[in-house]
Amino acid sequence: MRRSVVLGAGHFLPEKCLTNADMALIVDTTDEWIVERTGIRQRHIASEGETTSMLATRAAQAALADAGIDANSIDLIVLATATPDHTFPSTATQVQAALGITGGAAFDVHAVCSGFVYALTTADNFLKAGSAQRALVIGAETFSRILDWTDRTTCVLFGDGAGAVVLEAQDGQGTNADSGVLCTHLRSDGRHLDKLYVDGGPSATKTTGHLRMEGKEVFRHAVTNLAETVEEAFKRAGITAADVQWFVPHQANRRIIDATAKKLGIDPAHVVITVDQHGNTSAASIPLALSVAWHDGRIRKGDLVLIEAMGGGFTWGSALIRW
Ligand code: ACO
């Protein structure tokens, strides 16, 4: 059985960093409120001219260096973003050009905060089908560009950044002991547009728009949907929470992460948290957290890693990866 094996991971964060104290100079908020409700302490913000494709390229270069492979051996780039450089062409093709890759295919997927799980699933299916051999899977965002910086209920929550993994198709035995992506699960329910959306777009308004959210509603759905998708992963793989070395959830809110982990019986010591340092970086949050935990030595080769996310749409999903 073909498996999509992780060869390396990397990430990139803009230099500019806003603490909660900095946010309190922009909107009527406090460090105490933000930390208590979200766990966020700071977020990185792209400077003018620092685009999603630039962040993505830096993360991809770091992942390629970690994998020790040449960019030109990549024949597939799947990039998850809700904040592309341009309405078209795709940000993935900009990254492809910046990396000097002229072969293979590159495209974006759009599932907002679930984007990386969708991108990983897409790349995994291409590799398993034999349509590509080596893939770069990237999550990259500049959410700061679509925030309403006068709205304290949303602007304190998000940050910018990018993360990437390199996958290679290799033969496995078809068991949970294999290296690579073991299973993926995607879901969506388009009835929830009004709860989390951007109030602009090329077709609807001819503007870029700003992020709007009903926070309490999103919170409620997130815990239910995330627990459901993780339970499906456990059932499909025939494992329990105790078999997972690292739970790497989408980093939206510390309270969502804690509530989901508790519901699933996951030991907090096995949960990777970066939301305190990065805020919610949407599609970038999982690959950022994976890269941080891989490079600081928490995730080791052979570890079973569980990722999950929920985002606008709603979209949600999970994946089990033997690192
Ligand atoms: N600073 C200070 N006070 C604030 C702020 C702020 N930044 N934002 C809101 N408040 C106030 C409100 O105005 C309200 O005041 P009021 O009682 O006088 O009206 C009070 O705080 C409580 O507001 P709530 O919205 O009820 O606060 P809640 O406890 O629901 O927390 C939050 C808000 C943090 C957004 C929460 O609902 C949440 O985390 N939701 C999940 C949303 C999320 O994570 N979205 C990310 C995208 S989706 C995803 O990635 C899963």
mmCIF file with all atom_site columns, N, CA and C and ligand atoms in Angstrom, residues 28-29 33 37-38 113 152-153 156-158 196 213 215-216 218-219 250 252-253 255-256 280 310, ligand 1:
data_model
loop_
_atom_site.group_PDB
_atom_site.id
_atom_site.type_symbol
_atom_site.label_atom_id
_atom_site.label_alt_id
_atom_site.label_comp_id
_atom_site.label_asym_id
_atom_site.label_entity_id
_atom_site.label_seq_id
_atom_site.pdbx_PDB_ins_code
_atom_site.Cartn_x
_atom_site.Cartn_y
_atom_site.Cartn_z
_atom_site.occupancy
_atom_site.B_iso_or_equiv
_atom_site.pdbx_formal_charge
_atom_site.auth_seq_id
_atom_site.auth_comp_id
_atom_site.auth_asym_id
_atom_site.auth_atom_id
_atom_site.pdbx_PDB_model_num
ATOM   1   N N   . ASP A 1 28  ? -10.343 48.471 22.638 1.00 0.00 ? 28  ASP A N   1
ATOM   2   C CA  . ASP A 1 28  ? -10.641 48.465 24.071 1.00 0.00 ? 28  ASP A CA  1
ATOM   3   C C   . ASP A 1 28  ? -10.618 47.026 24.593 1.00 0.00 ? 28  ASP A C   1
ATOM   4   N N   . THR A 1 29  ? -9.428  46.577 24.981 1.00 0.00 ? 29  THR A N   1
ATOM   5   C CA  . THR A 1 29  ? -9.269  45.203 25.469 1.00 0.00 ? 29  THR A CA  1
ATOM   6   C C   . THR A 1 29  ? -8.173  45.168 26.522 1.00 0.00 ? 29  THR A C   1
ATOM   7   N N   . TRP A 1 33  ? -8.340  39.759 29.680 1.00 0.00 ? 33  TRP A N   1
ATOM   8   C CA  . TRP A 1 33  ? -9.519  39.271 28.932 1.00 0.00 ? 33  TRP A CA  1
ATOM   9   C C   . TRP A 1 33  ? -9.070  38.298 27.850 1.00 0.00 ? 33  TRP A C   1
ATOM   10  N N   . ARG A 1 37  ? -9.977  34.264 27.962 1.00 0.00 ? 37  ARG A N   1
ATOM   11  C CA  . ARG A 1 37  ? -10.968 33.744 27.006 1.00 0.00 ? 37  ARG A CA  1
ATOM   12  C C   . ARG A 1 37  ? -10.351 32.909 25.895 1.00 0.00 ? 37  ARG A C   1
ATOM   13  N N   . THR A 1 38  ? -9.063  33.128 25.572 1.00 0.00 ? 38  THR A N   1
ATOM   14  C CA  . THR A 1 38  ? -8.487  32.481 24.381 1.00 0.00 ? 38  THR A CA  1
ATOM   15  C C   . THR A 1 38  ? -7.134  31.797 24.606 1.00 0.00 ? 38  THR A C   1
ATOM   16  N N   . CYS A 1 113 ? -9.924  27.575 8.270  1.00 0.00 ? 113 CYS A N   1
ATOM   17  C CA  . CYS A 1 113 ? -9.066  27.029 9.326  1.00 0.00 ? 113 CYS A CA  1
ATOM   18  C C   . CYS A 1 113 ? -8.823  25.527 9.184  1.00 0.00 ? 113 CYS A C   1
ATOM   19  N N   . ARG A 1 152 ? -13.020 44.579 18.397 1.00 0.00 ? 152 ARG A N   1
ATOM   20  C CA  . ARG A 1 152 ? -12.238 43.868 19.427 1.00 0.00 ? 152 ARG A CA  1
ATOM   21  C C   . ARG A 1 152 ? -12.644 42.404 19.575 1.00 0.00 ? 152 ARG A C   1
ATOM   22  N N   . THR A 1 153 ? -13.850 42.048 19.103 1.00 0.00 ? 153 THR A N   1
ATOM   23  C CA  . THR A 1 153 ? -14.285 40.659 19.273 1.00 0.00 ? 153 THR A CA  1
ATOM   24  C C   . THR A 1 153 ? -13.596 39.711 18.289 1.00 0.00 ? 153 THR A C   1
ATOM   25  N N   . VAL A 1 156 ? -8.378  40.533 17.977 1.00 0.00 ? 156 VAL A N   1
ATOM   26  C CA  . VAL A 1 156 ? -7.390  40.052 18.959 1.00 0.00 ? 156 VAL A CA  1
ATOM   27  C C   . VAL A 1 156 ? -7.073  38.565 18.765 1.00 0.00 ? 156 VAL A C   1
ATOM   28  N N   . LEU A 1 157 ? -7.864  37.878 17.934 1.00 0.00 ? 157 LEU A N   1
ATOM   29  C CA  . LEU A 1 157 ? -7.787  36.414 17.892 1.00 0.00 ? 157 LEU A CA  1
ATOM   30  C C   . LEU A 1 157 ? -6.785  35.856 16.877 1.00 0.00 ? 157 LEU A C   1
ATOM   31  N N   . PHE A 1 158 ? -6.455  36.638 15.847 1.00 0.00 ? 158 PHE A N   1
ATOM   32  C CA  . PHE A 1 158 ? -5.755  36.049 14.696 1.00 0.00 ? 158 PHE A CA  1
ATOM   33  C C   . PHE A 1 158 ? -4.329  36.563 14.517 1.00 0.00 ? 158 PHE A C   1
ATOM   34  N N   . LEU A 1 196 ? -19.507 32.503 10.527 1.00 0.00 ? 196 LEU A N   1
ATOM   35  C CA  . LEU A 1 196 ? -18.078 32.793 10.361 1.00 0.00 ? 196 LEU A CA  1
ATOM   36  C C   . LEU A 1 196 ? -17.812 33.011 8.880  1.00 0.00 ? 196 LEU A C   1
ATOM   37  N N   . MET A 1 213 ? -17.734 37.148 12.776 1.00 0.00 ? 213 MET A N   1
ATOM   38  C CA  . MET A 1 213 ? -17.890 35.874 13.486 1.00 0.00 ? 213 MET A CA  1
ATOM   39  C C   . MET A 1 213 ? -18.852 35.993 14.650 1.00 0.00 ? 213 MET A C   1
ATOM   40  N N   . GLY A 1 215 ? -18.865 34.394 17.768 1.00 0.00 ? 215 GLY A N   1
ATOM   41  C CA  . GLY A 1 215 ? -17.909 33.598 18.526 1.00 0.00 ? 215 GLY A CA  1
ATOM   42  C C   . GLY A 1 215 ? -18.507 32.460 19.327 1.00 0.00 ? 215 GLY A C   1
ATOM   43  N N   . LYS A 1 216 ? -19.590 32.734 20.034 1.00 0.00 ? 216 LYS A N   1
ATOM   44  C CA  . LYS A 1 216 ? -20.177 31.701 20.901 1.00 0.00 ? 216 LYS A CA  1
ATOM   45  C C   . LYS A 1 216 ? -20.688 30.508 20.093 1.00 0.00 ? 216 LYS A C   1
ATOM   46  N N   . VAL A 1 218 ? -19.666 29.578 17.092 1.00 0.00 ? 218 VAL A N   1
ATOM   47  C CA  . VAL A 1 218 ? -18.524 28.852 16.524 1.00 0.00 ? 218 VAL A CA  1
ATOM   48  C C   . VAL A 1 218 ? -17.930 27.937 17.592 1.00 0.00 ? 218 VAL A C   1
ATOM   49  N N   . PHE A 1 219 ? -17.801 28.455 18.778 1.00 0.00 ? 219 PHE A N   1
ATOM   50  C CA  . PHE A 1 219 ? -17.247 27.685 19.897 1.00 0.00 ? 219 PHE A CA  1
ATOM   51  C C   . PHE A 1 219 ? -18.056 26.406 20.107 1.00 0.00 ? 219 PHE A C   1
ATOM   52  N N   . HIS A 1 250 ? -5.911  22.328 15.536 1.00 0.00 ? 250 HIS A N   1
ATOM   53  C CA  . HIS A 1 250 ? -5.932  23.702 15.035 1.00 0.00 ? 250 HIS A CA  1
ATOM   54  C C   . HIS A 1 250 ? -5.895  24.637 16.236 1.00 0.00 ? 250 HIS A C   1
ATOM   55  N N   . ALA A 1 252 ? -6.995  27.629 17.542 1.00 0.00 ? 252 ALA A N   1
ATOM   56  C CA  . ALA A 1 252 ? -7.922  28.757 17.479 1.00 0.00 ? 252 ALA A CA  1
ATOM   57  C C   . ALA A 1 252 ? -8.066  29.394 18.843 1.00 0.00 ? 252 ALA A C   1
ATOM   58  N N   . ASN A 1 253 ? -8.193  28.555 19.845 1.00 0.00 ? 253 ASN A N   1
ATOM   59  C CA  . ASN A 1 253 ? -8.566  29.050 21.158 1.00 0.00 ? 253 ASN A CA  1
ATOM   60  C C   . ASN A 1 253 ? -8.228  27.967 22.173 1.00 0.00 ? 253 ASN A C   1
ATOM   61  N N   . ARG A 1 255 ? -9.369  27.373 25.002 1.00 0.00 ? 255 ARG A N   1
ATOM   62  C CA  . ARG A 1 255 ? -10.522 26.738 25.655 1.00 0.00 ? 255 ARG A CA  1
ATOM   63  C C   . ARG A 1 255 ? -11.156 25.673 24.752 1.00 0.00 ? 255 ARG A C   1
ATOM   64  N N   . ILE A 1 256 ? -11.168 25.910 23.422 1.00 0.00 ? 256 ILE A N   1
ATOM   65  C CA  . ILE A 1 256 ? -11.689 24.886 22.499 1.00 0.00 ? 256 ILE A CA  1
ATOM   66  C C   . ILE A 1 256 ? -10.771 23.657 22.546 1.00 0.00 ? 256 ILE A C   1
ATOM   67  N N   . ASN A 1 280 ? -4.514  32.642 16.299 1.00 0.00 ? 280 ASN A N   1
ATOM   68  C CA  . ASN A 1 280 ? -5.114  31.744 15.312 1.00 0.00 ? 280 ASN A CA  1
ATOM   69  C C   . ASN A 1 280 ? -4.595  32.131 13.934 1.00 0.00 ? 280 ASN A C   1
ATOM   70  N N   . MET A 1 310 ? -11.318 22.866 12.648 1.00 0.00 ? 310 MET A N   1
ATOM   71  C CA  . MET A 1 310 ? -12.624 23.298 12.158 1.00 0.00 ? 310 MET A CA  1
ATOM   72  C C   . MET A 1 310 ? -12.531 24.748 11.703 1.00 0.00 ? 310 MET A C   1
HETATM 73  N N1  . ACO B 2 .   ? -11.676 42.515 25.031 1.00 0.00 ? 1   ACO B N1  1
HETATM 74  C C1  . ACO B 2 .   ? -12.483 42.808 26.043 1.00 0.00 ? 1   ACO B C1  1
HETATM 75  N N2  . ACO B 2 .   ? -13.800 42.502 26.043 1.00 0.00 ? 1   ACO B N2  1
HETATM 76  C C2  . ACO B 2 .   ? -14.270 41.882 24.950 1.00 0.00 ? 1   ACO B C2  1
HETATM 77  C C3  . ACO B 2 .   ? -13.465 41.554 23.842 1.00 0.00 ? 1   ACO B C3  1
HETATM 78  C C4  . ACO B 2 .   ? -12.103 41.897 23.918 1.00 0.00 ? 1   ACO B C4  1
HETATM 79  N N3  . ACO B 2 .   ? -11.244 41.623 22.916 1.00 0.00 ? 1   ACO B N3  1
HETATM 80  N N4  . ACO B 2 .   ? -14.223 40.930 22.917 1.00 0.00 ? 1   ACO B N4  1
HETATM 81  C C5  . ACO B 2 .   ? -15.463 40.859 23.416 1.00 0.00 ? 1   ACO B C5  1
HETATM 82  N N5  . ACO B 2 .   ? -15.492 41.434 24.633 1.00 0.00 ? 1   ACO B N5  1
HETATM 83  C C6  . ACO B 2 .   ? -16.627 41.577 25.530 1.00 0.00 ? 1   ACO B C6  1
HETATM 84  C C7  . ACO B 2 .   ? -17.950 41.540 24.804 1.00 0.00 ? 1   ACO B C7  1
HETATM 85  O O1  . ACO B 2 .   ? -18.261 42.798 24.267 1.00 0.00 ? 1   ACO B O1  1
HETATM 86  C C8  . ACO B 2 .   ? -18.883 41.124 25.901 1.00 0.00 ? 1   ACO B C8  1
HETATM 87  O O2  . ACO B 2 .   ? -19.189 42.249 26.667 1.00 0.00 ? 1   ACO B O2  1
HETATM 88  P P1  . ACO B 2 .   ? -20.670 42.450 27.240 1.00 0.00 ? 1   ACO B P1  1
HETATM 89  O O3  . ACO B 2 .   ? -20.903 41.282 28.147 1.00 0.00 ? 1   ACO B O3  1
HETATM 90  O O4  . ACO B 2 .   ? -20.562 43.765 27.953 1.00 0.00 ? 1   ACO B O4  1
HETATM 91  O O5  . ACO B 2 .   ? -21.550 42.464 26.039 1.00 0.00 ? 1   ACO B O5  1
HETATM 92  C C9  . ACO B 2 .   ? -18.024 40.189 26.748 1.00 0.00 ? 1   ACO B C9  1
HETATM 93  O O6  . ACO B 2 .   ? -16.665 40.472 26.413 1.00 0.00 ? 1   ACO B O6  1
HETATM 94  C C10 . ACO B 2 .   ? -18.305 38.731 26.515 1.00 0.00 ? 1   ACO B C10 1
HETATM 95  O O7  . ACO B 2 .   ? -18.317 38.495 25.121 1.00 0.00 ? 1   ACO B O7  1
HETATM 96  P P2  . ACO B 2 .   ? -18.610 37.084 24.539 1.00 0.00 ? 1   ACO B P2  1
HETATM 97  O O8  . ACO B 2 .   ? -18.622 37.156 23.053 1.00 0.00 ? 1   ACO B O8  1
HETATM 98  O O9  . ACO B 2 .   ? -19.796 36.504 25.237 1.00 0.00 ? 1   ACO B O9  1
HETATM 99  O O10 . ACO B 2 .   ? -17.332 36.310 25.033 1.00 0.00 ? 1   ACO B O10 1
HETATM 100 P P3  . ACO B 2 .   ? -17.028 34.786 24.935 1.00 0.00 ? 1   ACO B P3  1
HETATM 101 O O11 . ACO B 2 .   ? -16.810 34.225 26.261 1.00 0.00 ? 1   ACO B O11 1
HETATM 102 O O12 . ACO B 2 .   ? -17.973 34.063 24.021 1.00 0.00 ? 1   ACO B O12 1
HETATM 103 O O13 . ACO B 2 .   ? -15.611 34.807 24.230 1.00 0.00 ? 1   ACO B O13 1
HETATM 104 C C11 . ACO B 2 .   ? -14.634 34.388 22.088 1.00 0.00 ? 1   ACO B C11 1
HETATM 105 C C12 . ACO B 2 .   ? -15.472 35.336 22.921 1.00 0.00 ? 1   ACO B C12 1
HETATM 106 C C13 . ACO B 2 .   ? -13.244 34.364 22.658 1.00 0.00 ? 1   ACO B C13 1
HETATM 107 C C14 . ACO B 2 .   ? -14.569 34.897 20.655 1.00 0.00 ? 1   ACO B C14 1
HETATM 108 C C15 . ACO B 2 .   ? -15.266 32.979 22.136 1.00 0.00 ? 1   ACO B C15 1
HETATM 109 O O14 . ACO B 2 .   ? -16.623 33.027 21.823 1.00 0.00 ? 1   ACO B O14 1
HETATM 110 C C16 . ACO B 2 .   ? -14.575 32.033 21.241 1.00 0.00 ? 1   ACO B C16 1
HETATM 111 O O15 . ACO B 2 .   ? -13.467 31.667 21.479 1.00 0.00 ? 1   ACO B O15 1
HETATM 112 N N6  . ACO B 2 .   ? -15.248 31.543 20.191 1.00 0.00 ? 1   ACO B N6  1
HETATM 113 C C17 . ACO B 2 .   ? -14.637 30.678 19.251 1.00 0.00 ? 1   ACO B C17 1
HETATM 114 C C18 . ACO B 2 .   ? -14.305 31.487 18.085 1.00 0.00 ? 1   ACO B C18 1
HETATM 115 C C19 . ACO B 2 .   ? -13.010 31.096 17.432 1.00 0.00 ? 1   ACO B C19 1
HETATM 116 O O16 . ACO B 2 .   ? -12.095 30.592 17.996 1.00 0.00 ? 1   ACO B O16 1
HETATM 117 N N7  . ACO B 2 .   ? -12.983 31.406 16.164 1.00 0.00 ? 1   ACO B N7  1
HETATM 118 C C20 . ACO B 2 .   ? -11.839 31.221 15.392 1.00 0.00 ? 1   ACO B C20 1
HETATM 119 C C21 . ACO B 2 .   ? -12.202 30.896 14.020 1.00 0.00 ? 1   ACO B C21 1
HETATM 120 S S1  . ACO B 2 .   ? -13.019 29.368 13.914 1.00 0.00 ? 1   ACO B S1  1
HETATM 121 C C22 . ACO B 2 .   ? -11.951 28.278 14.351 1.00 0.00 ? 1   ACO B C22 1
HETATM 122 O O17 . ACO B 2 .   ? -10.826 28.427 14.097 1.00 0.00 ? 1   ACO B O17 1
HETATM 123 C C23 . ACO B 2 .   ? -12.470 27.078 15.065 1.00 0.00 ? 1   ACO B C23 1
#
